[in-house]
């Protein structure tokens, strides 16, 4: 018997007229078809409107002034008419049976999980591996549901991505959705916000093929490990989660504080390389406050340099 599950697909996009058709086509080819496909155009300046218009009434097209991918996804969820939301990125491709496997798992578990997620095939440049292989995650059946997904979302490399996940619309809205202040890592924030103490279900099989197409314009490129933006987003992310989850187990709170301290350490290192000594010392100090176990060997060179800098200032004033 076919499951009676309704999916709304939400695809955010920005200046990807050359790719949006492929993503929409993969959603339309699903063996278990969605009831609607919503493309949220986040201020594109290319031919995206006309490309989407070519699908006619098969696709709902929403346009907004550029506000970021988190705002685009939130807009799509707000406008969706189904109880289950399936996310897809405009440069990625779903495998044909992705929504079918999700529907089967949702029906078998009576929709008890706040979100369902499958594996993701990484781009060819990653040797065709899957996310679960990289993260070391596995299940022993067609699906596995847990009432507390904390161990999963706290993995050093979590096994879930938005493009391979389905959310209960009510759970998504109750969590306030994606945090629009985050320019990147908004997905990590969402999974932690919902998964820490919340229910989740892992569904066997790869749901999405990630691509390296348009990689130059990915936000992860603009906020990489050698740029401060990504680490600033990590600071915001972990500060918010730590403040919003007072009931966290001590070991999980310690881990999150260590990650926050690490973000400050990276920001300190980048500031040091740019000769912004005061900024570097400030981040070292914050890392020590957040996580007193932060190795002092990192702090000592910056503190010594700052002291010498202050000595020079005082000498010049005499």
Tab-separated table of C-alpha atoms in Angstrom:
chain	number	residue	atom	x	y	z
A	1	UNK	CA	0.000	0.000	0.000
A	2	UNK	CA	1.312	3.423	-0.937
A	3	UNK	CA	2.054	5.761	1.983
A	4	UNK	CA	-0.271	8.731	2.400
A	5	UNK	CA	2.505	11.286	2.960
A	6	UNK	CA	2.573	14.720	1.339
A	7	UNK	CA	5.853	16.469	0.579
A	8	UNK	CA	6.544	20.082	-0.318
A	9	UNK	CA	9.958	20.523	-1.931
A	10	UNK	CA	11.794	23.779	-1.164
A	11	UNK	CA	14.658	24.801	-3.457
A	12	UNK	CA	16.456	28.088	-2.667
A	13	UNK	CA	18.494	29.596	-5.479
A	14	UNK	CA	20.563	32.629	-6.398
A	15	UNK	CA	21.990	33.265	-9.873
A	16	UNK	CA	21.899	29.618	-10.906
A	17	UNK	CA	19.772	29.787	-14.019
A	18	UNK	CA	22.103	27.253	-15.639
A	19	UNK	CA	21.500	24.711	-12.852
A	20	UNK	CA	17.993	25.254	-11.480
A	21	UNK	CA	16.335	23.225	-14.240
A	22	UNK	CA	18.380	20.153	-13.387
A	23	UNK	CA	17.465	20.344	-9.697
A	24	UNK	CA	13.759	20.820	-10.460
A	25	UNK	CA	13.844	17.925	-12.930
A	26	UNK	CA	15.287	15.611	-10.263
A	27	UNK	CA	12.432	16.576	-7.928
A	28	UNK	CA	9.870	15.954	-10.665
A	29	UNK	CA	11.358	12.525	-11.470
A	30	UNK	CA	10.765	11.175	-7.972
A	31	UNK	CA	9.106	7.763	-7.928
A	32	UNK	CA	7.045	9.124	-5.032
A	33	UNK	CA	6.173	12.594	-6.389
A	34	UNK	CA	5.860	15.662	-4.162
A	35	UNK	CA	2.617	17.615	-4.135
A	36	UNK	CA	4.460	20.855	-4.870
A	37	UNK	CA	7.898	22.193	-5.762
A	38	UNK	CA	8.688	25.679	-4.475
A	39	UNK	CA	11.629	27.607	-5.906
A	40	UNK	CA	12.597	30.586	-3.769
A	41	UNK	CA	14.663	33.030	-5.807
A	42	UNK	CA	16.893	34.995	-3.449
A	43	UNK	CA	17.390	38.079	-5.602
A	44	UNK	CA	18.849	36.487	-8.741
A	45	UNK	CA	20.075	38.851	-11.456
A	46	UNK	CA	20.253	36.235	-14.235
A	47	UNK	CA	17.635	34.313	-16.244
A	48	UNK	CA	16.353	32.294	-13.281
A	49	UNK	CA	12.778	33.713	-13.490
A	50	UNK	CA	12.346	32.740	-17.143
A	51	UNK	CA	13.926	29.315	-16.632
A	52	UNK	CA	11.539	28.506	-13.793
A	53	UNK	CA	8.598	29.950	-15.719
A	54	UNK	CA	9.259	27.286	-18.350
A	55	UNK	CA	7.953	24.663	-15.922
A	56	UNK	CA	4.554	26.340	-15.852
A	57	UNK	CA	2.240	25.506	-12.990
A	58	UNK	CA	4.346	22.525	-11.964
A	59	UNK	CA	6.573	24.816	-9.913
A	60	UNK	CA	5.669	27.633	-7.534
A	61	UNK	CA	8.080	30.514	-8.015
A	62	UNK	CA	8.673	32.925	-5.131
A	63	UNK	CA	11.000	35.886	-5.469
A	64	UNK	CA	12.476	37.995	-2.696
A	65	UNK	CA	15.146	40.651	-2.312
A	66	UNK	CA	18.474	39.027	-1.481
A	67	UNK	CA	18.320	37.992	2.164
A	68	UNK	CA	20.396	34.828	2.233
A	69	UNK	CA	19.784	31.125	1.834
A	70	UNK	CA	18.398	30.676	5.357
A	71	UNK	CA	15.743	33.328	4.732
A	72	UNK	CA	14.926	31.740	1.368
A	73	UNK	CA	14.395	28.323	2.925
A	74	UNK	CA	12.312	29.796	5.733
A	75	UNK	CA	10.156	31.602	3.184
A	76	UNK	CA	9.597	28.358	1.315
A	77	UNK	CA	8.552	26.517	4.485
A	78	UNK	CA	6.189	29.333	5.460
A	79	UNK	CA	4.499	29.135	2.054
A	80	UNK	CA	4.414	25.328	1.873
A	81	UNK	CA	1.089	23.505	1.970
A	82	UNK	CA	2.282	20.056	3.082
A	83	UNK	CA	3.070	18.581	6.477
A	84	UNK	CA	6.528	17.415	5.374
A	85	UNK	CA	9.266	19.636	3.946
A	86	UNK	CA	12.026	18.216	1.731
A	87	UNK	CA	14.979	20.506	1.006
A	88	UNK	CA	17.066	20.448	-2.165
A	89	UNK	CA	19.813	22.846	-3.260
A	90	UNK	CA	19.741	24.264	-6.764
A	91	UNK	CA	23.145	22.794	-7.670
A	92	UNK	CA	22.427	19.265	-6.384
A	93	UNK	CA	20.413	16.305	-7.688
A	94	UNK	CA	18.106	13.898	-5.917
A	95	UNK	CA	18.208	10.197	-6.667
A	96	UNK	CA	14.936	8.855	-8.025
A	97	UNK	CA	13.727	6.986	-4.922
A	98	UNK	CA	14.714	9.545	-2.283
A	99	UNK	CA	11.194	10.677	-1.362
A	100	UNK	CA	9.851	7.131	-1.657
A	101	UNK	CA	12.265	5.884	1.013
A	102	UNK	CA	11.433	8.874	3.176
A	103	UNK	CA	7.687	8.265	2.837
A	104	UNK	CA	8.101	4.591	3.733
A	105	UNK	CA	10.090	5.482	6.863
A	106	UNK	CA	7.651	8.198	7.907
A	107	UNK	CA	4.706	5.850	7.552
A	108	UNK	CA	6.457	2.991	9.368
A	109	UNK	CA	7.289	5.266	12.328
A	110	UNK	CA	3.934	7.094	12.298
A	111	UNK	CA	5.815	10.343	11.685
A	112	UNK	CA	7.280	10.232	15.187
A	113	UNK	CA	10.617	11.869	14.283
A	114	UNK	CA	11.107	15.614	14.022
A	115	UNK	CA	13.307	15.043	10.970
A	116	UNK	CA	14.371	12.172	8.718
A	117	UNK	CA	17.685	12.037	6.885
A	118	UNK	CA	19.457	9.769	4.426
A	119	UNK	CA	23.012	9.491	3.177
A	120	UNK	CA	24.482	11.834	0.562
A	121	UNK	CA	26.848	11.029	-2.288
A	122	UNK	CA	29.751	13.485	-2.208
A	123	UNK	CA	31.100	15.181	-5.362
A	124	UNK	CA	33.374	13.265	-7.696
A	125	UNK	CA	36.375	15.211	-6.390
A	126	UNK	CA	35.799	13.387	-3.076
A	127	UNK	CA	36.272	10.046	-4.876
A	128	UNK	CA	32.566	9.340	-4.879
A	129	UNK	CA	32.413	8.589	-1.175
A	130	UNK	CA	29.266	9.134	0.838
A	131	UNK	CA	28.742	11.402	3.824
A	132	UNK	CA	28.034	8.442	6.105
A	133	UNK	CA	31.291	6.794	5.071
A	134	UNK	CA	33.227	9.954	5.892
A	135	UNK	CA	31.457	10.480	9.209
A	136	UNK	CA	31.651	6.816	10.236
A	137	UNK	CA	27.886	6.528	10.603
A	138	UNK	CA	25.829	3.425	9.773
A	139	UNK	CA	22.518	1.755	10.556
A	140	UNK	CA	21.636	-1.937	10.390
A	141	UNK	CA	18.162	-1.740	8.841
A	142	UNK	CA	16.109	0.267	6.350
A	143	UNK	CA	15.663	2.961	8.966
A	144	UNK	CA	16.532	3.659	12.587
A	145	UNK	CA	14.610	6.072	14.810
A	146	UNK	CA	15.823	7.528	18.108
A	147	UNK	CA	13.933	9.625	20.633
A	148	UNK	CA	17.076	11.620	21.425
A	149	UNK	CA	19.310	12.405	18.457
A	150	UNK	CA	21.987	14.089	20.589
A	151	UNK	CA	24.707	11.479	19.887
A	152	UNK	CA	24.099	11.852	16.141
A	153	UNK	CA	24.062	15.654	15.888
A	154	UNK	CA	27.046	15.919	18.244
A	155	UNK	CA	29.299	13.787	16.021
A	156	UNK	CA	32.453	15.592	14.905
A	157	UNK	CA	31.190	15.139	11.345
A	158	UNK	CA	27.370	14.880	11.618
A	159	UNK	CA	25.800	12.438	9.122
A	160	UNK	CA	22.983	14.718	7.986
A	161	UNK	CA	22.609	17.452	5.385
A	162	UNK	CA	19.585	19.564	4.557
A	163	UNK	CA	19.595	18.347	0.946
A	164	UNK	CA	19.050	14.773	2.127
A	165	UNK	CA	16.609	15.570	4.938
A	166	UNK	CA	12.872	15.886	5.448
A	167	UNK	CA	11.415	17.909	8.318
A	168	UNK	CA	8.031	17.882	9.918
A	169	UNK	CA	6.723	21.355	9.100
A	170	UNK	CA	5.355	21.874	12.609
A	171	UNK	CA	8.656	20.869	14.243
A	172	UNK	CA	10.539	23.176	11.888
A	173	UNK	CA	8.304	26.153	12.618
A	174	UNK	CA	8.282	25.503	16.369
A	175	UNK	CA	12.089	25.641	16.327
A	176	UNK	CA	11.917	29.020	14.493
A	177	UNK	CA	13.595	27.383	11.499
A	178	UNK	CA	16.972	28.403	10.165
A	179	UNK	CA	18.695	31.276	11.952
A	180	UNK	CA	18.916	33.987	9.307
A	181	UNK	CA	21.739	35.809	11.071
A	182	UNK	CA	24.075	32.964	10.122
A	183	UNK	CA	25.562	33.359	6.651
A	184	UNK	CA	26.877	29.799	6.779
A	185	UNK	CA	26.599	26.797	9.144
A	186	UNK	CA	22.917	27.581	9.508
A	187	UNK	CA	22.201	23.914	8.810
A	188	UNK	CA	24.501	22.764	11.632
A	189	UNK	CA	22.719	25.174	13.962
A	190	UNK	CA	19.303	23.817	12.952
A	191	UNK	CA	20.261	20.163	13.418
A	192	UNK	CA	21.702	20.918	16.861
A	193	UNK	CA	18.703	23.017	17.838
A	194	UNK	CA	16.217	20.289	16.897
A	195	UNK	CA	18.334	17.180	17.463
A	196	UNK	CA	19.645	17.928	20.968
A	197	UNK	CA	16.979	16.147	22.958
A	198	UNK	CA	14.744	15.763	19.894
A	199	UNK	CA	13.811	12.752	17.797
A	200	UNK	CA	15.299	11.818	14.426
A	201	UNK	CA	15.257	8.936	11.990
A	202	UNK	CA	18.098	7.773	9.750
A	203	UNK	CA	16.947	6.254	6.446
A	204	UNK	CA	19.227	3.883	4.532
A	205	UNK	CA	20.396	4.792	1.039
A	206	UNK	CA	21.753	7.890	-0.655
A	207	UNK	CA	19.147	10.558	-1.232
A	208	UNK	CA	21.161	13.209	-3.031
A	209	UNK	CA	24.149	13.621	-5.307
A	210	UNK	CA	26.129	16.660	-4.241
A	211	UNK	CA	28.002	18.395	-7.034
A	212	UNK	CA	30.961	20.727	-7.248
A	213	UNK	CA	29.149	22.803	-9.872
A	214	UNK	CA	29.294	26.540	-9.185
A	215	UNK	CA	31.698	25.795	-6.346
A	216	UNK	CA	33.333	29.213	-6.673
A	217	UNK	CA	30.115	30.858	-5.483
A	218	UNK	CA	29.394	28.565	-2.558
A	219	UNK	CA	29.258	30.298	0.806
A	220	UNK	CA	31.637	27.692	2.212
A	221	UNK	CA	34.299	29.042	-0.150
A	222	UNK	CA	33.821	32.579	1.172
A	223	UNK	CA	33.928	31.382	4.778
A	224	UNK	CA	36.700	28.794	4.599
A	225	UNK	CA	39.194	27.868	7.341
A	226	UNK	CA	41.594	30.651	6.342
A	227	UNK	CA	38.951	33.385	6.482
A	228	UNK	CA	37.378	34.852	9.613
A	229	UNK	CA	33.753	34.717	8.425
A	230	UNK	CA	33.278	31.001	8.963
A	231	UNK	CA	34.783	31.077	12.447
A	232	UNK	CA	32.664	34.108	13.368
A	233	UNK	CA	29.611	32.075	12.368
A	234	UNK	CA	30.844	29.205	14.556
A	235	UNK	CA	31.086	31.592	17.511
A	236	UNK	CA	27.499	32.765	17.007
A	237	UNK	CA	26.283	29.201	16.468
A	238	UNK	CA	27.778	27.667	19.607
A	239	UNK	CA	27.003	30.675	21.787
A	240	UNK	CA	23.352	30.422	20.792
A	241	UNK	CA	23.109	26.664	21.315
A	242	UNK	CA	24.829	26.848	24.708
A	243	UNK	CA	22.494	29.622	25.793
A	244	UNK	CA	19.370	27.961	24.453
A	245	UNK	CA	19.886	24.438	25.820
A	246	UNK	CA	20.184	24.718	29.610
A	247	UNK	CA	19.416	21.031	30.097
A	248	UNK	CA	22.413	19.740	28.157
A	249	UNK	CA	24.340	16.896	29.724
A	250	UNK	CA	27.681	18.075	31.192
A	251	UNK	CA	29.748	16.134	28.656
A	252	UNK	CA	27.874	17.689	25.726
A	253	UNK	CA	28.134	21.161	27.211
A	254	UNK	CA	31.889	20.672	27.618
A	255	UNK	CA	32.204	19.575	23.993
A	256	UNK	CA	30.259	22.576	22.714
A	257	UNK	CA	32.326	24.926	24.850
A	258	UNK	CA	35.485	23.352	23.438
A	259	UNK	CA	34.205	23.969	19.919
A	260	UNK	CA	33.411	27.575	20.798
A	261	UNK	CA	36.908	28.001	22.243
A	262	UNK	CA	38.351	26.508	19.058
A	263	UNK	CA	36.507	29.083	16.946
A	264	UNK	CA	37.957	31.880	19.082
A	265	UNK	CA	41.412	30.321	18.760
A	266	UNK	CA	41.152	30.322	14.953
A	267	UNK	CA	40.031	33.944	14.975
A	268	UNK	CA	42.958	34.803	17.249
A	269	UNK	CA	45.403	33.097	14.892
A	270	UNK	CA	44.031	34.936	11.851
A	271	UNK	CA	44.145	38.266	13.698
A	272	UNK	CA	47.722	37.538	14.789
A	273	UNK	CA	48.749	36.892	11.183
A	274	UNK	CA	47.269	40.265	10.229
A	275	UNK	CA	49.136	42.001	13.083
A	276	UNK	CA	45.873	42.863	14.875
A	277	UNK	CA	47.314	42.072	18.282
A	278	UNK	CA	44.500	43.503	20.397
A	279	UNK	CA	41.927	41.438	18.526
A	280	UNK	CA	44.070	38.321	18.834
A	281	UNK	CA	44.461	38.780	22.589
A	282	UNK	CA	40.728	39.397	22.968
A	283	UNK	CA	39.873	36.092	21.272
A	284	UNK	CA	42.472	34.235	23.305
A	285	UNK	CA	40.918	35.660	26.455
A	286	UNK	CA	37.432	34.644	25.375
A	287	UNK	CA	38.587	31.133	24.588
A	288	UNK	CA	40.053	30.869	28.085
A	289	UNK	CA	36.829	32.096	29.662
A	290	UNK	CA	34.702	29.702	27.604
A	291	UNK	CA	37.002	26.738	28.077
A	292	UNK	CA	39.605	27.062	30.858
A	293	UNK	CA	41.276	23.931	29.514
A	294	UNK	CA	42.355	25.856	26.417
A	295	UNK	CA	46.114	25.216	26.026
A	296	UNK	CA	48.061	28.142	27.405
A	297	UNK	CA	50.825	27.512	24.895
A	298	UNK	CA	48.580	29.154	22.298
A	299	UNK	CA	47.951	32.150	24.499
A	300	UNK	CA	51.525	32.865	25.637
A	301	UNK	CA	52.994	34.213	22.327
A	302	UNK	CA	50.090	36.604	21.843
A	303	UNK	CA	50.136	37.814	25.435
A	304	UNK	CA	53.906	38.377	25.327
A	305	UNK	CA	53.649	40.255	22.019
A	306	UNK	CA	50.809	42.372	23.362
A	307	UNK	CA	52.827	43.220	26.464
A	308	UNK	CA	55.803	44.311	24.329
A	309	UNK	CA	53.485	46.384	22.164
A	310	UNK	CA	52.116	48.156	25.225
A	311	UNK	CA	55.656	48.753	26.494
A	312	UNK	CA	56.516	50.476	23.214
A	313	UNK	CA	53.445	52.683	23.479
A	314	UNK	CA	54.314	53.674	27.049
A	315	UNK	CA	57.931	54.437	26.030
A	316	UNK	CA	56.774	56.711	23.218
A	317	UNK	CA	54.533	58.613	25.624
A	318	UNK	CA	57.384	59.385	28.040
